[in-house]
CSV table of C-alpha atoms in Angstrom, one decimal:
chain,number,residue,atom,x,y,z
P,1,UNK,CA,138.5,91.7,117.9
P,2,UNK,CA,134.9,94.6,117.7
P,3,UNK,CA,134.1,97.6,118.3
P,4,UNK,CA,130.8,98.8,120.3
P,5,UNK,CA,129.4,101.8,118.4
P,6,UNK,CA,126.8,104.0,120.8
P,7,UNK,CA,123.4,104.0,118.9
P,8,UNK,CA,122.3,107.0,120.5
P,9,UNK,CA,126.2,108.8,120.1
P,10,UNK,CA,127.5,107.6,116.9
P,11,UNK,CA,128.9,110.6,114.8
P,12,UNK,CA,127.3,111.0,111.4
P,13,UNK,CA,130.6,110.7,109.5
P,14,UNK,CA,131.1,107.1,111.1
P,15,UNK,CA,127.5,106.6,109.6
P,16,UNK,CA,128.7,107.1,106.0
P,17,UNK,CA,131.1,104.1,105.5
P,18,UNK,CA,129.5,102.1,103.0
P,19,UNK,CA,129.6,99.0,104.9
P,20,UNK,CA,128.0,100.5,108.2
P,21,UNK,CA,125.4,102.2,106.3
P,22,UNK,CA,122.3,100.4,106.3
P,23,UNK,CA,121.9,98.7,110.1
P,24,UNK,CA,122.8,100.9,112.1
P,25,UNK,CA,120.8,104.1,109.8
P,26,UNK,CA,118.2,102.1,109.9
P,27,UNK,CA,118.2,101.0,113.4
P,28,UNK,CA,118.1,104.8,114.4
P,29,UNK,CA,114.9,105.5,112.1
P,30,UNK,CA,113.0,102.4,113.7
P,31,UNK,CA,115.4,101.2,116.9
P,32,UNK,CA,112.6,98.4,118.0
P,33,UNK,CA,115.4,96.4,117.8
P,34,UNK,CA,118.9,95.7,116.4
P,35,UNK,CA,120.5,92.2,115.9
P,36,UNK,CA,123.6,91.4,114.8
P,37,UNK,CA,126.6,88.8,115.1
P,38,UNK,CA,124.2,86.6,116.9
P,39,UNK,CA,123.8,88.6,119.4
P,40,UNK,CA,120.3,90.7,120.8
P,41,UNK,CA,120.3,94.8,121.8
P,42,UNK,CA,118.0,96.3,123.5
P,43,UNK,CA,117.0,100.3,122.4
P,44,UNK,CA,119.3,102.5,124.3
P,45,UNK,CA,122.1,99.7,124.7
P,46,UNK,CA,125.1,99.4,122.0
P,47,UNK,CA,125.1,97.6,118.4
P,48,UNK,CA,127.9,95.0,118.4
P,49,UNK,CA,129.7,95.5,115.3
P,50,UNK,CA,132.7,93.5,114.0
P,51,UNK,CA,136.2,95.5,113.4
P,52,UNK,CA,137.7,96.4,109.9
P,53,UNK,CA,139.9,93.3,109.4
P,54,UNK,CA,136.9,91.0,110.0
P,55,UNK,CA,134.4,89.6,108.0
P,56,UNK,CA,131.4,91.9,107.7
P,57,UNK,CA,129.0,90.3,104.8
P,58,UNK,CA,127.7,87.4,106.9
P,59,UNK,CA,125.8,89.3,109.0
P,60,UNK,CA,123.4,90.9,106.6
P,61,UNK,CA,122.8,89.9,103.3
P,62,UNK,CA,122.5,92.2,100.3
P,63,UNK,CA,118.6,93.0,100.8
P,64,UNK,CA,119.2,93.7,104.1
P,65,UNK,CA,118.2,90.9,105.7
P,66,UNK,CA,120.0,89.6,108.7
P,67,UNK,CA,121.5,86.4,107.5
P,68,UNK,CA,121.4,84.1,111.0
P,69,UNK,CA,117.5,84.0,111.2
P,70,UNK,CA,116.1,81.7,113.9
P,71,UNK,CA,112.0,82.0,114.9
P,72,UNK,CA,112.9,82.8,118.6
P,73,UNK,CA,111.0,85.9,120.3
P,74,UNK,CA,113.0,89.0,120.8
P,75,UNK,CA,113.5,90.1,125.1
P,76,UNK,CA,111.4,93.0,124.1
P,77,UNK,CA,108.6,90.9,122.8
P,78,UNK,CA,108.8,88.1,125.4
P,79,UNK,CA,108.4,91.1,127.9
P,80,UNK,CA,105.7,93.0,125.8
P,81,UNK,CA,103.6,89.6,125.3
P,82,UNK,CA,104.0,87.6,128.9
P,83,UNK,CA,100.5,88.8,129.9
P,84,UNK,CA,98.5,88.2,127.2
P,85,UNK,CA,96.3,85.0,128.0
P,86,UNK,CA,96.9,82.4,125.0
P,87,UNK,CA,95.7,82.8,121.5
P,88,UNK,CA,94.9,86.1,121.7
P,89,UNK,CA,96.2,88.7,119.4
P,90,UNK,CA,99.6,90.7,119.9
P,91,UNK,CA,100.1,94.3,119.2
P,92,UNK,CA,102.4,94.9,116.6
P,93,UNK,CA,104.1,91.4,115.9
P,94,UNK,CA,104.2,91.3,112.6
P,95,UNK,CA,106.3,94.6,112.2
P,96,UNK,CA,108.7,94.0,115.7
P,97,UNK,CA,109.2,90.3,114.2
P,98,UNK,CA,110.1,92.3,110.3
P,99,UNK,CA,112.7,95.1,111.9
P,100,UNK,CA,114.1,92.2,114.0
P,101,UNK,CA,115.5,90.7,110.9
P,102,UNK,CA,115.5,93.6,108.2
P,103,UNK,CA,115.9,96.9,109.9
P,104,UNK,CA,115.1,98.9,107.3
P,105,UNK,CA,111.8,98.4,107.4
P,106,UNK,CA,109.2,101.4,108.5
P,107,UNK,CA,105.8,100.4,108.7
P,108,UNK,CA,103.8,103.7,107.5
P,109,UNK,CA,102.1,102.6,104.3
P,110,UNK,CA,98.3,102.5,104.7
P,111,UNK,CA,96.8,99.5,102.4
P,112,UNK,CA,94.5,101.5,100.2
P,113,UNK,CA,94.7,105.0,98.0
P,114,UNK,CA,92.9,107.9,99.9
P,115,UNK,CA,92.6,111.9,98.7
P,116,UNK,CA,95.6,112.3,100.6
P,117,UNK,CA,98.0,109.5,98.6
P,118,UNK,CA,100.6,112.3,96.8
P,119,UNK,CA,101.4,113.0,100.3
P,120,UNK,CA,103.1,109.4,99.7
P,121,UNK,CA,106.4,110.4,97.7
P,122,UNK,CA,107.8,107.0,97.3
P,123,UNK,CA,104.7,106.1,94.9
P,124,UNK,CA,104.8,109.9,92.8
P,125,UNK,CA,108.4,109.0,90.9
P,126,UNK,CA,107.0,105.7,89.3
P,127,UNK,CA,104.6,104.7,86.6
P,128,UNK,CA,102.4,101.9,87.3
P,129,UNK,CA,102.8,99.1,88.6
P,130,UNK,CA,105.4,100.6,91.0
P,131,UNK,CA,103.7,104.0,91.3
P,132,UNK,CA,101.1,106.7,90.5
P,133,UNK,CA,103.1,108.8,88.1
P,134,UNK,CA,100.9,110.3,85.5
P,135,UNK,CA,98.4,108.6,86.5
P,136,UNK,CA,96.6,111.2,89.0
P,137,UNK,CA,93.3,112.0,87.3
P,138,UNK,CA,92.1,108.6,86.7
P,139,UNK,CA,92.7,107.8,90.3
P,140,UNK,CA,91.0,110.8,91.4
P,141,UNK,CA,87.9,110.1,89.4
P,142,UNK,CA,87.3,107.1,90.9
P,143,UNK,CA,88.5,108.0,94.4
P,144,UNK,CA,86.1,110.6,94.1
P,145,UNK,CA,83.0,108.2,93.7
P,146,UNK,CA,84.2,105.3,95.8
P,147,UNK,CA,84.8,107.9,99.2
P,148,UNK,CA,85.6,104.7,101.5
P,149,UNK,CA,89.2,104.2,101.8
P,150,UNK,CA,89.4,102.0,104.5
P,151,UNK,CA,88.4,98.1,105.4
P,152,UNK,CA,85.5,99.5,106.9
P,153,UNK,CA,84.6,101.0,110.3
P,154,UNK,CA,83.8,97.3,111.8
P,155,UNK,CA,87.5,96.4,110.6
P,156,UNK,CA,89.5,99.7,111.2
P,157,UNK,CA,87.9,100.6,114.6
P,158,UNK,CA,90.1,96.9,116.0
P,159,UNK,CA,93.4,97.8,117.7
P,160,UNK,CA,94.8,94.1,117.2
P,161,UNK,CA,94.2,93.0,113.8
P,162,UNK,CA,94.7,89.1,112.3
P,163,UNK,CA,95.1,88.7,108.5
P,164,UNK,CA,95.6,85.4,106.7
P,165,UNK,CA,96.7,85.6,103.0
P,166,UNK,CA,95.0,82.5,101.3
P,167,UNK,CA,96.9,81.3,97.8
P,168,UNK,CA,95.2,79.6,95.3
P,169,UNK,CA,97.9,76.4,95.8
P,170,UNK,CA,96.5,73.0,95.6
P,171,UNK,CA,98.5,72.0,99.1
P,172,UNK,CA,94.6,73.5,100.7
P,173,UNK,CA,93.2,70.2,99.3
P,174,UNK,CA,92.2,68.0,102.1
P,175,UNK,CA,93.5,70.2,104.8
P,176,UNK,CA,90.3,71.3,106.3
P,177,UNK,CA,92.0,74.5,107.4
P,178,UNK,CA,88.3,76.5,106.2
P,179,UNK,CA,87.2,76.9,110.1
P,180,UNK,CA,90.4,78.4,111.0
P,181,UNK,CA,90.7,80.7,108.2
P,182,UNK,CA,87.5,82.5,108.6
P,183,UNK,CA,88.7,83.1,112.1
P,184,UNK,CA,90.9,85.8,111.7
P,185,UNK,CA,89.9,89.6,111.2
P,186,UNK,CA,90.5,90.4,107.8
P,187,UNK,CA,90.9,86.6,105.6
P,188,UNK,CA,92.3,88.2,101.9
P,189,UNK,CA,92.1,86.3,98.4
P,190,UNK,CA,93.3,86.5,94.8
P,191,UNK,CA,92.0,86.8,91.8
P,192,UNK,CA,89.5,84.5,90.8
P,193,UNK,CA,90.4,81.5,93.1
P,194,UNK,CA,86.1,80.1,94.0
P,195,UNK,CA,85.2,79.4,97.4
P,196,UNK,CA,81.7,78.2,96.7
P,197,UNK,CA,82.2,73.9,97.0
P,198,UNK,CA,85.5,74.3,98.7
P,199,UNK,CA,84.7,76.2,102.1
P,200,UNK,CA,86.0,73.1,104.2
P,201,UNK,CA,89.5,74.0,102.6
P,202,UNK,CA,89.4,77.9,102.7
P,203,UNK,CA,87.2,78.6,104.7
P,204,UNK,CA,83.8,81.1,103.7
P,205,UNK,CA,84.8,84.3,104.7
P,206,UNK,CA,86.1,87.1,102.4
P,207,UNK,CA,87.1,90.5,103.3
P,208,UNK,CA,88.9,91.2,100.4
P,209,UNK,CA,89.7,90.1,97.0
P,210,UNK,CA,93.2,91.8,95.6
P,211,UNK,CA,93.3,91.4,91.8
P,212,UNK,CA,93.7,93.1,88.4
P,213,UNK,CA,92.1,93.2,85.5
P,214,UNK,CA,93.4,90.0,83.3
P,215,UNK,CA,92.4,88.2,86.8
P,216,UNK,CA,88.9,89.9,87.8
P,217,UNK,CA,86.1,87.3,87.9
P,218,UNK,CA,84.3,87.2,85.0
P,219,UNK,CA,80.9,85.4,86.4
P,220,UNK,CA,79.2,88.1,88.4
P,221,UNK,CA,77.6,85.5,90.2
P,222,UNK,CA,80.7,84.2,91.8
P,223,UNK,CA,81.4,87.2,93.9
P,224,UNK,CA,81.2,86.8,97.4
P,225,UNK,CA,77.6,88.4,99.0
P,226,UNK,CA,80.1,91.1,101.0
P,227,UNK,CA,83.9,91.5,100.0
P,228,UNK,CA,85.8,94.8,99.0
P,229,UNK,CA,87.0,94.4,95.4
P,230,UNK,CA,91.1,96.0,95.4
P,231,UNK,CA,92.3,96.5,92.0
P,232,UNK,CA,95.8,95.9,91.8
P,233,UNK,CA,97.4,98.3,89.4
P,234,UNK,CA,100.0,96.8,87.0
P,235,UNK,CA,99.4,99.2,83.8
P,236,UNK,CA,97.8,102.7,83.5
P,237,UNK,CA,94.9,101.0,81.5
P,238,UNK,CA,93.4,99.0,84.6
P,239,UNK,CA,93.1,101.8,86.3
P,240,UNK,CA,91.2,103.2,83.0
P,241,UNK,CA,89.4,99.8,83.5
P,242,UNK,CA,88.4,100.5,87.1
P,243,UNK,CA,87.0,103.5,86.2
P,244,UNK,CA,84.6,101.9,83.9
P,245,UNK,CA,84.0,99.2,86.6
P,246,UNK,CA,82.9,102.5,89.4
P,247,UNK,CA,80.8,104.3,87.0
P,248,UNK,CA,79.5,100.5,85.6
P,249,UNK,CA,80.2,102.0,81.9
P,250,UNK,CA,80.8,99.8,78.8
P,251,UNK,CA,84.1,99.0,77.9
P,252,UNK,CA,85.1,99.9,74.8
P,253,UNK,CA,87.9,98.0,73.7
P,254,UNK,CA,90.0,95.7,76.1
P,255,UNK,CA,93.4,96.3,73.4
P,256,UNK,CA,96.3,96.2,75.6
P,257,UNK,CA,95.0,93.7,77.8
P,258,UNK,CA,96.9,90.3,77.9
P,259,UNK,CA,93.8,88.0,78.1
P,260,UNK,CA,90.2,88.8,78.5
P,261,UNK,CA,89.0,90.5,81.4
P,262,UNK,CA,86.0,91.4,83.5
P,263,UNK,CA,83.2,93.4,82.3
P,264,UNK,CA,81.0,94.1,85.2
P,265,UNK,CA,81.7,94.2,89.0
P,266,UNK,CA,79.1,93.3,90.7
P,267,UNK,CA,80.0,95.4,93.6
P,268,UNK,CA,79.1,98.9,94.8
P,269,UNK,CA,81.5,102.1,93.9
P,270,UNK,CA,81.9,102.2,98.2
P,271,UNK,CA,83.4,98.9,98.5
P,272,UNK,CA,86.0,99.5,95.4
P,273,UNK,CA,89.4,100.0,96.3
P,274,UNK,CA,92.8,100.4,94.6
P,275,UNK,CA,96.2,99.0,96.5
P,276,UNK,CA,99.1,101.2,97.9
P,277,UNK,CA,100.9,100.5,94.4
P,278,UNK,CA,104.3,100.5,96.9
P,279,UNK,CA,104.0,97.6,98.3
P,280,UNK,CA,104.4,96.2,94.6
P,281,UNK,CA,107.8,98.1,94.8
P,282,UNK,CA,108.7,97.4,98.3
P,283,UNK,CA,108.4,93.8,97.3
P,284,UNK,CA,110.3,93.8,94.3
P,285,UNK,CA,112.9,96.2,94.3
P,286,UNK,CA,113.6,96.3,98.3
P,287,UNK,CA,112.5,92.8,100.3
P,288,UNK,CA,113.0,90.3,96.6
P,289,UNK,CA,115.7,91.8,95.3
P,290,UNK,CA,114.4,91.7,91.6
P,291,UNK,CA,115.8,94.0,88.7
P,292,UNK,CA,115.3,97.9,89.0
P,293,UNK,CA,115.2,98.6,85.2
P,294,UNK,CA,115.2,101.7,85.4
P,295,UNK,CA,112.1,101.4,87.7
P,296,UNK,CA,109.8,99.9,84.9
P,297,UNK,CA,108.2,96.8,84.7
P,298,UNK,CA,110.2,94.3,82.6
P,299,UNK,CA,111.8,90.7,82.7
P,300,UNK,CA,111.3,89.3,86.1
P,301,UNK,CA,110.9,91.9,88.1
P,302,UNK,CA,106.9,91.8,89.5
P,303,UNK,CA,106.3,89.9,92.2
P,304,UNK,CA,103.2,87.8,92.4
P,305,UNK,CA,99.8,89.2,93.8
P,306,UNK,CA,100.9,86.5,97.2
P,307,UNK,CA,104.1,88.5,98.1
P,308,UNK,CA,102.5,91.7,97.3
P,309,UNK,CA,99.4,90.9,99.7
P,310,UNK,CA,102.0,89.6,102.6
P,311,UNK,CA,104.2,92.6,101.8
P,312,UNK,CA,100.8,95.2,102.5
P,313,UNK,CA,100.0,92.6,105.3
P,314,UNK,CA,102.7,93.0,107.0
P,315,UNK,CA,102.5,97.3,107.6
P,316,UNK,CA,98.7,96.9,108.1
P,317,UNK,CA,98.3,93.6,109.9
P,318,UNK,CA,99.8,92.6,113.9
P,319,UNK,CA,99.3,89.1,112.8
P,320,UNK,CA,99.9,87.6,109.4
P,321,UNK,CA,99.3,84.3,108.4
P,322,UNK,CA,99.5,82.1,104.5
P,323,UNK,CA,97.8,79.0,103.5
P,324,UNK,CA,98.2,77.9,99.9
P,325,UNK,CA,101.4,79.2,99.6
P,326,UNK,CA,104.5,77.3,97.9
P,327,UNK,CA,104.9,75.1,94.6
P,328,UNK,CA,106.6,71.6,94.9
P,329,UNK,CA,108.4,71.2,91.6
P,330,UNK,CA,109.4,67.3,92.8
P,331,UNK,CA,105.6,66.5,92.6
P,332,UNK,CA,104.6,67.4,89.0
P,333,UNK,CA,101.6,65.6,89.2
P,334,UNK,CA,100.2,67.3,92.2
P,335,UNK,CA,97.1,69.8,91.1
P,336,UNK,CA,98.1,73.4,90.9
P,337,UNK,CA,95.5,75.1,92.0
P,338,UNK,CA,93.2,73.9,95.0
P,339,UNK,CA,90.0,74.6,92.4
P,340,UNK,CA,91.2,72.5,88.9
P,341,UNK,CA,92.8,69.9,87.7
P,342,UNK,CA,96.4,71.6,86.1
P,343,UNK,CA,99.3,69.2,87.3
P,344,UNK,CA,102.2,71.3,89.1
P,345,UNK,CA,104.0,70.6,85.9
P,346,UNK,CA,102.2,72.8,84.1
P,347,UNK,CA,103.9,76.2,85.7
P,348,UNK,CA,107.3,77.6,84.3
P,349,UNK,CA,109.1,80.0,85.0
P,350,UNK,CA,107.2,83.5,83.9
P,351,UNK,CA,108.2,86.3,82.0
P,352,UNK,CA,107.4,88.6,84.6
P,353,UNK,CA,108.0,86.7,88.0
P,354,UNK,CA,110.9,84.9,89.2
P,355,UNK,CA,109.6,82.6,91.5
P,356,UNK,CA,112.8,81.1,93.0
P,357,UNK,CA,113.8,84.5,94.4
P,358,UNK,CA,110.4,84.8,95.7
P,359,UNK,CA,110.5,81.8,97.3
P,360,UNK,CA,114.0,83.1,99.1
P,361,UNK,CA,112.4,86.1,100.3
P,362,UNK,CA,109.4,84.1,101.9
P,363,UNK,CA,111.6,81.0,103.8
P,364,UNK,CA,113.1,84.1,105.5
P,365,UNK,CA,109.6,85.2,106.8
P,366,UNK,CA,108.8,82.2,107.7
P,367,UNK,CA,112.1,80.7,109.6
P,368,UNK,CA,111.9,83.9,111.6
P,369,UNK,CA,108.1,83.7,112.1
P,370,UNK,CA,107.1,86.8,110.7
P,371,UNK,CA,104.4,85.0,109.3
P,372,UNK,CA,102.5,82.0,109.8
P,373,UNK,CA,102.6,79.1,107.5
P,374,UNK,CA,99.7,76.7,108.0
P,375,UNK,CA,100.3,74.4,105.1
P,376,UNK,CA,104.0,74.2,105.0
P,377,UNK,CA,104.4,75.0,101.3
P,378,UNK,CA,107.0,77.7,101.4
P,379,UNK,CA,109.9,75.6,102.8
P,380,UNK,CA,108.3,72.4,103.6
P,381,UNK,CA,110.1,70.9,106.4
P,382,UNK,CA,112.9,73.3,106.4
P,383,UNK,CA,111.8,75.6,108.2
């Protein structure tokens, strides 16, 4: 037997039961779609929820994701996009699909910090990399110089944005995806992965390059002619470093960095940004389920930059694709990265990352059709 709970008339007391909290409360906050026990219900209808004697845990996993995933479109999305021409950008698609499998998802989270960043309370209580606590002075100084806080006038004016996150995986080699990648409105690249000489496989367009001091391109001639330099701050020292780069000041010491860092970034201040640290926080604690560690950086609780970039895109892009993601440990002699000869066997579970947990998260997104994986490296033939 099952009981039916009207979405709009559920009493507050019934929501306080531990087992009822996350799907129902989240659905009330973001009622694009609620799915439960394999059934779909549109807004204003009811939620099908097993009674107290049923095995409830089978519906959502501990992170709040729907357990039974499929890539089919929910009914209201089929209706919403039925009049669009083939290949046209689908407004709100990624967020709607994400909400369908993860009702806790709320879209509001800007890509970059702007002068009003303190209004975003979720980042105020955490130190880097999960927030901005005690770093307000450094951030304010940087933002006063950059004076630009979006993607740029042209991209910010687009009502429906398509985004692709280009990973650094060797799986990109000989895929000839360059032209398709360049067709996206926003092309995101990570760290120092080169473009020149690899255009056939990875494209030539770069909208932004997300990095941190140790991952930034060190040879100035390798920077693209036009792209945003986006800092993902993993420690307080990273923001201090960015301040030196923005004001073109000499870096006196590199103490505190775990490897050599760029000493000059050939970008105007107006082309530099600070990534919203909420994406690191959300990816780590909510989406992937890494150890909380009292909100501090610790063993195995830092998501890779690729997962952070995907999280950013889910909040700010209408359609999201990835390429060059995934490690196939069954092919130890395959190239780890598309631009160097290091082999897959070189990768080990690092101190900061939990690759297997991240893969579980990314597989969910691909299986449910939230993101498109063009190189099929995330779950291979298993999706």
